[in-house]
Amino acid sequence: MQQTDDMEGSMESPNLEFEYGDTDGFTAELSELYSYTEEPEFSLNRDYFEEDFKNHVKGRRWMELSLEEQRAYVMRLLDALEVTDRDKRLKVARAILYLAQGVFDECDTETDVLYWSRHNVFLLYDMGIFTALLELLSMEIDNNQACSTAVRKPAISLADSTELRVLLSIMYLMVETIRVEMEGDGPERKAARQAFKTELGSPLYNGEPFALLLFTMVTKFCSMNAPHFPMKKVLLLLWKTILFTLGGFEELQEMKVRMREQLKLPPLPEDSIKVVRNMRAASPPASAMELIEQQQQQKRGRRSRRPLVKQDSLDTYNERDPFKNDDARDEEDDPEDVDSGIEGEVDPLDRDVIIQPPPPPPPLRPPTERVSFPKGLPWAPKVREKDIEHFLETSRNKFIGFTLGSDIDTLVGLPRPIHESVKTLKQHKYVSIAEVQIKREEELQQCPMTLGEEEVEETPAEILYLGMLPSLSQYVIALLKLLLAAAPTSKAKTDSINILADVLPEEMPITVLQSMKLGIDVNRHKEIIVKAISALLLLLLKHFKLNHIYQFEYVAQHLVFANCIPLILKFFNQNIMSYISAKNSICALDFPHCVVHEMPELTAESLEAGDSNQFCWRNLFSCINLLRILNKITKWKHSRTMMLVVFKSAPILKRALKVKQAMMQLYVLKLLKIQTKYLGRQWRKSNMKTMSAIYQKVRHRLNDDWAYGNDIDARPWDFQAEECALRESIEKFNTRRYDKSQNSEFTPVDNCLQSVLGQRVDLPEDFHYSYEMWLEREVFSQPIQWEGLLQAQ
């Protein structure tokens, strides 16, 4: 019986076949745009389109029209959008939405719907529909009557956001469809994609990029001035707009390579995307409960205390399995197995060893896959110049008795082993783009006159940062408020923002089945919001970091001040395995499946069963994004690392290791690595399995003593001073580059008396009436303090 229980326990965390990318599959991304409560609106869109279409094109279908006829009809719809009657405008917008959705009533398969959706979207873009929609969207945002009505309403529902939802849906379909490149795209479509990308990223809309309008919607919603805004759609559109205009993770990697070439830096040691994709998940460390059970079993004599028992159990299993399990190899390669002979007498509660039964059989894979993984460490080690300076300073103090500052070349008087060490460190020295940018910024601050005006390239990221700068803190706070409201760990509060405006129906459910369906819809809605915000914040951080390090630091500092670190830890302080394997989707109701196929009879059993996937893609994607954001804002920042320690993040993060997905484990291990030295010897001693995993998977910094924490108490960190110094550097950068009025002190001054007195000064018309009084008051009656003047000089 014990064997069966253990088997079930180990089956909780199977290896997850998950491929991380910019987005999920195209169909999945389209389906997430719609709530299940919006389903009746599909037929409504179709009805409005067909009613109008039959009046103007009698006896024919949309697919039968020539391209010219289709263009003429779209032009007619475009004209009809300009009517003053709100209801008529909505009907026309619904007809356009039906075209963007792929005239599904004339299609037989989902592939046909996607084909015609793509065809129609490019046609709509070509005819200038996006610009017309943008004007309507601006009108709806400024519609004070709708806002004040929504503020006074006790309960907001789908009906309050109808116009906005229709407009945002069309815009989302256009951005997402044009953004994704397909094999069959001809040169015309490629040109349209490039034009649309430039248009969205340029300050064409009231002098600001399109993303700024959406950010304004987010802040207006969070300030409670517009509770009817459909936030999920706004956030999805904002995320996809920034992904399209700035570029995804692979474009970022290419931009990084190009920038390093421009700055004449050595190439990157490896492609991080490829390295992470080739990683394998490690077995999760045992929980306290498992270790206690294990100890009790050993006391009862059920298992031997010999260190090789775990290996025996794996061997027993591998005799039955034609292809050795990946997990088995992980266990065999684990350095901890070698140590366990030495630590044989240590109590299991002080060690982090799992003595597990055979894991469940994996899906059969060809044996060649096993050979493709390298046996060595996955990352090339790195050393910063600062680390080499610190190493030489310590060595010179020890052997010579004085230091040479930042000199890393003079090795006179140092013993031979130190020479070898410095040679090895220099071989792995890595200079980041950020270090070059910081150095350049220091030079520009010190010599503003001699170095002259800095030439700033007008990249999409630069244009976006410039637009966001005045209200950046509001945008960050609003996004984190939404993230908190959508987190599964958040309790419903009466004063918190209501993010369900675009999911709750006008009439609340009556039957149990309707309640279950709405429950799934609400959970799915929250998951999609978390997905969009986490991806959006990560993209902003990565792009701003590449564009200029102080732009990244500015956003990161606002995130920290807005309590992003405890918020992400709160998010992970749940049963993360349950969150990742959540079944909050009803496949039969997903678009485009629901508009092509007959609707099956939904029952409580079918709703509870959910889909057949072993994990939920969007939830795993969100978790990895949030871990990456946490890594970005804490890396090399001792004050923020101490926040992780103070908020007791280690047990929360360690629980997240139960998810057997290599990329997620890597970012959890990175977060554990940076705080290991602060957690004490006992923690390290009782978490040797985690320490081994960090050694195997996280990049090595050659002279980083993360695993030992030597003299950690002797290093007095003034955390406040660290953040203040960083803030000062950011403010200097923003002032120098963006606040042109402050730069007036560097403009040339005319010191010639003749030219200054000879300048024509425009005086007000009534000046000659009162100037004698002014002279008397301000000049003649005032005694001149000559000594004061001399002292002031």
Short mmCIF file of N, CA and C in Angstrom, two decimals, residues 134-230:
data_model
loop_
_atom_site.label_atom_id
_atom_site.label_comp_id
_atom_site.label_asym_id
_atom_site.label_seq_id
_atom_site.Cartn_x
_atom_site.Cartn_y
_atom_site.Cartn_z
N LEU A 134 -9.60 53.85 -34.60
CA LEU A 134 -8.85 54.58 -33.58
C LEU A 134 -9.57 55.85 -33.16
N GLU A 135 -10.15 56.53 -34.13
CA GLU A 135 -10.91 57.75 -33.83
C GLU A 135 -12.13 57.41 -32.97
N LEU A 136 -12.82 56.32 -33.34
CA LEU A 136 -13.99 55.89 -32.55
C LEU A 136 -13.59 55.49 -31.14
N LEU A 137 -12.44 54.81 -31.03
CA LEU A 137 -11.95 54.38 -29.71
C LEU A 137 -11.65 55.60 -28.84
N SER A 138 -11.01 56.60 -29.42
CA SER A 138 -10.71 57.84 -28.67
C SER A 138 -12.00 58.50 -28.19
N MET A 139 -13.04 58.49 -29.06
CA MET A 139 -14.34 59.07 -28.68
C MET A 139 -14.93 58.32 -27.49
N GLU A 140 -14.85 56.98 -27.55
CA GLU A 140 -15.42 56.15 -26.47
C GLU A 140 -14.67 56.35 -25.15
N ILE A 141 -13.34 56.53 -25.25
CA ILE A 141 -12.54 56.74 -24.03
C ILE A 141 -12.94 58.06 -23.38
N ASP A 142 -13.19 59.08 -24.23
CA ASP A 142 -13.54 60.41 -23.71
C ASP A 142 -15.04 60.57 -23.45
N ASN A 143 -15.80 59.49 -23.58
CA ASN A 143 -17.25 59.57 -23.40
C ASN A 143 -17.56 59.67 -21.90
N ASN A 144 -17.62 60.90 -21.40
CA ASN A 144 -17.80 61.12 -19.96
C ASN A 144 -19.15 60.63 -19.46
N GLN A 145 -20.15 60.68 -20.35
CA GLN A 145 -21.48 60.24 -19.93
C GLN A 145 -21.47 58.75 -19.59
N ALA A 146 -20.83 57.95 -20.48
CA ALA A 146 -20.75 56.49 -20.24
C ALA A 146 -19.96 56.21 -18.97
N CYS A 147 -18.89 56.99 -18.75
CA CYS A 147 -18.05 56.79 -17.56
C CYS A 147 -18.83 57.10 -16.29
N SER A 148 -19.55 58.23 -16.27
CA SER A 148 -20.28 58.60 -15.05
C SER A 148 -21.44 57.64 -14.78
N THR A 149 -22.07 57.15 -15.87
CA THR A 149 -23.15 56.15 -15.69
C THR A 149 -22.58 54.88 -15.06
N ALA A 150 -21.41 54.43 -15.58
CA ALA A 150 -20.79 53.20 -15.09
C ALA A 150 -20.35 53.34 -13.63
N VAL A 151 -19.85 54.53 -13.27
CA VAL A 151 -19.40 54.76 -11.88
C VAL A 151 -20.56 54.63 -10.90
N ARG A 152 -21.74 55.12 -11.32
CA ARG A 152 -22.91 55.10 -10.42
C ARG A 152 -23.58 53.73 -10.35
N LYS A 153 -23.31 52.87 -11.35
CA LYS A 153 -24.00 51.56 -11.39
C LYS A 153 -23.52 50.64 -10.27
N PRO A 154 -24.42 49.94 -9.61
CA PRO A 154 -23.98 49.02 -8.54
C PRO A 154 -23.27 47.78 -9.10
N ALA A 155 -23.69 47.32 -10.29
CA ALA A 155 -23.05 46.13 -10.88
C ALA A 155 -22.79 46.35 -12.37
N ILE A 156 -21.54 46.19 -12.75
CA ILE A 156 -21.16 46.36 -14.16
C ILE A 156 -21.27 45.02 -14.86
N SER A 157 -21.75 45.02 -16.10
CA SER A 157 -21.83 43.77 -16.86
C SER A 157 -21.34 43.98 -18.29
N LEU A 158 -21.41 42.93 -19.07
CA LEU A 158 -20.99 42.97 -20.48
C LEU A 158 -21.64 44.12 -21.26
N ALA A 159 -22.90 44.40 -20.97
CA ALA A 159 -23.66 45.39 -21.73
C ALA A 159 -23.05 46.78 -21.65
N ASP A 160 -22.32 47.07 -20.55
CA ASP A 160 -21.76 48.42 -20.37
C ASP A 160 -20.55 48.68 -21.26
N SER A 161 -19.94 47.62 -21.76
CA SER A 161 -18.71 47.81 -22.54
C SER A 161 -18.86 47.35 -24.00
N THR A 162 -20.11 47.29 -24.49
CA THR A 162 -20.35 46.70 -25.82
C THR A 162 -19.54 47.38 -26.91
N GLU A 163 -19.66 48.71 -27.04
CA GLU A 163 -18.96 49.42 -28.13
C GLU A 163 -17.46 49.23 -28.03
N LEU A 164 -16.95 49.40 -26.81
CA LEU A 164 -15.50 49.26 -26.62
C LEU A 164 -15.01 47.85 -26.96
N ARG A 165 -15.78 46.86 -26.55
CA ARG A 165 -15.37 45.46 -26.82
C ARG A 165 -15.32 45.18 -28.31
N VAL A 166 -16.30 45.68 -29.05
CA VAL A 166 -16.34 45.45 -30.51
C VAL A 166 -15.12 46.12 -31.17
N LEU A 167 -14.86 47.37 -30.81
CA LEU A 167 -13.72 48.10 -31.41
C LEU A 167 -12.39 47.44 -31.05
N LEU A 168 -12.21 47.10 -29.78
CA LEU A 168 -10.94 46.49 -29.34
C LEU A 168 -10.75 45.11 -29.97
N SER A 169 -11.86 44.35 -30.16
CA SER A 169 -11.76 43.02 -30.78
C SER A 169 -11.26 43.13 -32.21
N ILE A 170 -11.82 44.10 -32.98
CA ILE A 170 -11.38 44.26 -34.38
C ILE A 170 -9.89 44.64 -34.39
N MET A 171 -9.51 45.60 -33.52
CA MET A 171 -8.12 46.07 -33.50
C MET A 171 -7.17 44.94 -33.10
N TYR A 172 -7.59 44.13 -32.11
CA TYR A 172 -6.75 43.01 -31.68
C TYR A 172 -6.56 42.01 -32.82
N LEU A 173 -7.67 41.68 -33.51
CA LEU A 173 -7.57 40.72 -34.62
C LEU A 173 -6.65 41.25 -35.70
N MET A 174 -6.68 42.56 -35.94
CA MET A 174 -5.82 43.16 -36.96
C MET A 174 -4.35 43.10 -36.53
N VAL A 175 -4.08 43.51 -35.29
CA VAL A 175 -2.69 43.53 -34.81
C VAL A 175 -2.12 42.12 -34.76
N GLU A 176 -2.87 41.18 -34.18
CA GLU A 176 -2.36 39.81 -34.01
C GLU A 176 -2.20 39.10 -35.34
N THR A 177 -3.17 39.28 -36.26
CA THR A 177 -3.11 38.58 -37.55
C THR A 177 -1.98 39.12 -38.41
N ILE A 178 -1.83 40.44 -38.45
CA ILE A 178 -0.77 41.02 -39.29
C ILE A 178 0.60 40.76 -38.66
N ARG A 179 0.67 40.73 -37.32
CA ARG A 179 1.94 40.49 -36.63
C ARG A 179 2.54 39.12 -36.95
N VAL A 180 1.67 38.09 -36.99
CA VAL A 180 2.16 36.71 -37.18
C VAL A 180 2.43 36.47 -38.66
N GLU A 181 3.67 36.08 -38.95
CA GLU A 181 4.05 35.84 -40.34
C GLU A 181 3.72 34.39 -40.71
N MET A 182 3.10 34.21 -41.87
CA MET A 182 2.76 32.87 -42.35
C MET A 182 3.57 32.56 -43.61
N GLU A 183 3.70 31.27 -43.90
CA GLU A 183 4.53 30.84 -45.04
C GLU A 183 4.04 31.41 -46.37
N GLY A 184 2.73 31.44 -46.57
CA GLY A 184 2.20 31.83 -47.87
C GLY A 184 2.14 33.34 -48.12
N ASP A 185 2.66 34.15 -47.18
CA ASP A 185 2.56 35.60 -47.33
C ASP A 185 3.42 36.10 -48.50
N GLY A 186 2.77 36.84 -49.40
CA GLY A 186 3.49 37.41 -50.53
C GLY A 186 4.16 38.72 -50.16
N PRO A 187 4.86 39.35 -51.13
CA PRO A 187 5.56 40.63 -50.84
C PRO A 187 4.61 41.75 -50.40
N GLU A 188 3.36 41.73 -50.91
CA GLU A 188 2.40 42.79 -50.53
C GLU A 188 2.08 42.72 -49.05
N ARG A 189 1.87 41.49 -48.58
CA ARG A 189 1.54 41.32 -47.15
C ARG A 189 2.75 41.66 -46.28
N LYS A 190 3.94 41.30 -46.75
CA LYS A 190 5.15 41.62 -45.96
C LYS A 190 5.33 43.14 -45.87
N ALA A 191 5.04 43.83 -46.99
CA ALA A 191 5.14 45.30 -46.99
C ALA A 191 4.10 45.91 -46.05
N ALA A 192 2.88 45.33 -46.07
CA ALA A 192 1.80 45.83 -45.20
C ALA A 192 2.18 45.62 -43.73
N ARG A 193 2.80 44.46 -43.43
CA ARG A 193 3.22 44.17 -42.05
C ARG A 193 4.23 45.21 -41.58
N GLN A 194 5.21 45.49 -42.41
CA GLN A 194 6.24 46.45 -42.04
C GLN A 194 5.65 47.85 -41.85
N ALA A 195 4.73 48.22 -42.77
CA ALA A 195 4.10 49.55 -42.68
C ALA A 195 3.28 49.68 -41.40
N PHE A 196 2.53 48.63 -41.07
CA PHE A 196 1.67 48.65 -39.87
C PHE A 196 2.53 48.70 -38.61
N LYS A 197 3.63 47.95 -38.62
CA LYS A 197 4.55 47.92 -37.48
C LYS A 197 5.12 49.32 -37.23
N THR A 198 5.56 49.98 -38.32
CA THR A 198 6.11 51.34 -38.20
C THR A 198 5.05 52.31 -37.71
N GLU A 199 3.84 52.15 -38.27
CA GLU A 199 2.73 53.04 -37.93
C GLU A 199 2.38 52.94 -36.44
N LEU A 200 2.31 51.72 -35.93
CA LEU A 200 1.94 51.52 -34.52
C LEU A 200 3.02 52.04 -33.57
N GLY A 201 4.30 51.92 -33.99
CA GLY A 201 5.40 52.31 -33.10
C GLY A 201 5.77 53.77 -33.19
N SER A 202 5.24 54.49 -34.20
CA SER A 202 5.60 55.90 -34.39
C SER A 202 4.62 56.81 -33.66
N PRO A 203 5.06 58.03 -33.34
CA PRO A 203 4.15 58.95 -32.64
C PRO A 203 3.16 59.61 -33.59
N LEU A 204 2.36 58.79 -34.26
CA LEU A 204 1.41 59.31 -35.26
C LEU A 204 0.06 59.68 -34.64
N TYR A 205 -0.28 59.06 -33.52
CA TYR A 205 -1.59 59.26 -32.92
C TYR A 205 -1.50 60.35 -31.84
N ASN A 206 -1.89 61.58 -32.18
CA ASN A 206 -1.79 62.73 -31.26
C ASN A 206 -0.38 62.90 -30.71
N GLY A 207 0.60 62.62 -31.57
CA GLY A 207 1.99 62.79 -31.16
C GLY A 207 2.51 61.71 -30.24
N GLU A 208 1.77 60.60 -30.10
CA GLU A 208 2.19 59.50 -29.22
C GLU A 208 1.99 58.17 -29.93
N PRO A 209 2.78 57.14 -29.59
CA PRO A 209 2.52 55.81 -30.17
C PRO A 209 1.18 55.25 -29.67
N PHE A 210 0.62 54.32 -30.42
CA PHE A 210 -0.70 53.74 -30.10
C PHE A 210 -0.72 53.13 -28.69
N ALA A 211 0.40 52.54 -28.27
CA ALA A 211 0.45 51.89 -26.94
C ALA A 211 0.12 52.88 -25.83
N LEU A 212 0.48 54.16 -26.02
CA LEU A 212 0.22 55.17 -24.97
C LEU A 212 -1.27 55.37 -24.73
N LEU A 213 -2.07 55.29 -25.81
CA LEU A 213 -3.52 55.42 -25.68
C LEU A 213 -4.07 54.29 -24.81
N LEU A 214 -3.53 53.08 -25.01
CA LEU A 214 -3.98 51.91 -24.24
C LEU A 214 -3.53 52.02 -22.78
N PHE A 215 -2.31 52.54 -22.57
CA PHE A 215 -1.83 52.76 -21.20
C PHE A 215 -2.75 53.75 -20.48
N THR A 216 -3.20 54.76 -21.22
CA THR A 216 -4.13 55.75 -20.63
C THR A 216 -5.42 55.07 -20.20
N MET A 217 -5.90 54.13 -21.03
CA MET A 217 -7.12 53.38 -20.67
C MET A 217 -6.92 52.59 -19.37
N VAL A 218 -5.73 52.00 -19.23
CA VAL A 218 -5.43 51.19 -18.03
C VAL A 218 -5.44 52.08 -16.78
N THR A 219 -4.79 53.24 -16.86
CA THR A 219 -4.74 54.12 -15.67
C THR A 219 -6.11 54.70 -15.35
N LYS A 220 -6.87 55.02 -16.40
CA LYS A 220 -8.22 55.57 -16.18
C LYS A 220 -9.11 54.53 -15.50
N PHE A 221 -8.96 53.28 -15.90
CA PHE A 221 -9.74 52.19 -15.29
C PHE A 221 -9.35 52.01 -13.82
N CYS A 222 -8.04 52.00 -13.56
CA CYS A 222 -7.56 51.74 -12.20
C CYS A 222 -7.83 52.89 -11.24
N SER A 223 -8.04 54.10 -11.78
CA SER A 223 -8.37 55.23 -10.91
C SER A 223 -9.88 55.30 -10.64
N MET A 224 -10.59 54.23 -11.06
CA MET A 224 -12.04 54.08 -10.82
C MET A 224 -12.89 55.08 -11.63
N ASN A 225 -12.28 55.75 -12.60
CA ASN A 225 -13.04 56.72 -13.39
C ASN A 225 -13.79 56.07 -14.56
N ALA A 226 -13.39 54.85 -14.92
CA ALA A 226 -14.05 54.18 -16.04
C ALA A 226 -14.14 52.68 -15.76
N PRO A 227 -14.99 52.27 -14.80
CA PRO A 227 -15.02 50.85 -14.41
C PRO A 227 -15.60 49.93 -15.48
N HIS A 228 -16.15 50.51 -16.57
CA HIS A 228 -16.75 49.66 -17.61
C HIS A 228 -15.73 49.28 -18.69
N PHE A 229 -14.50 49.77 -18.62
CA PHE A 229 -13.51 49.42 -19.65
C PHE A 229 -13.23 47.91 -19.61
N PRO A 230 -13.25 47.26 -20.79
CA PRO A 230 -12.97 45.80 -20.81
C PRO A 230 -11.47 45.56 -20.70
#
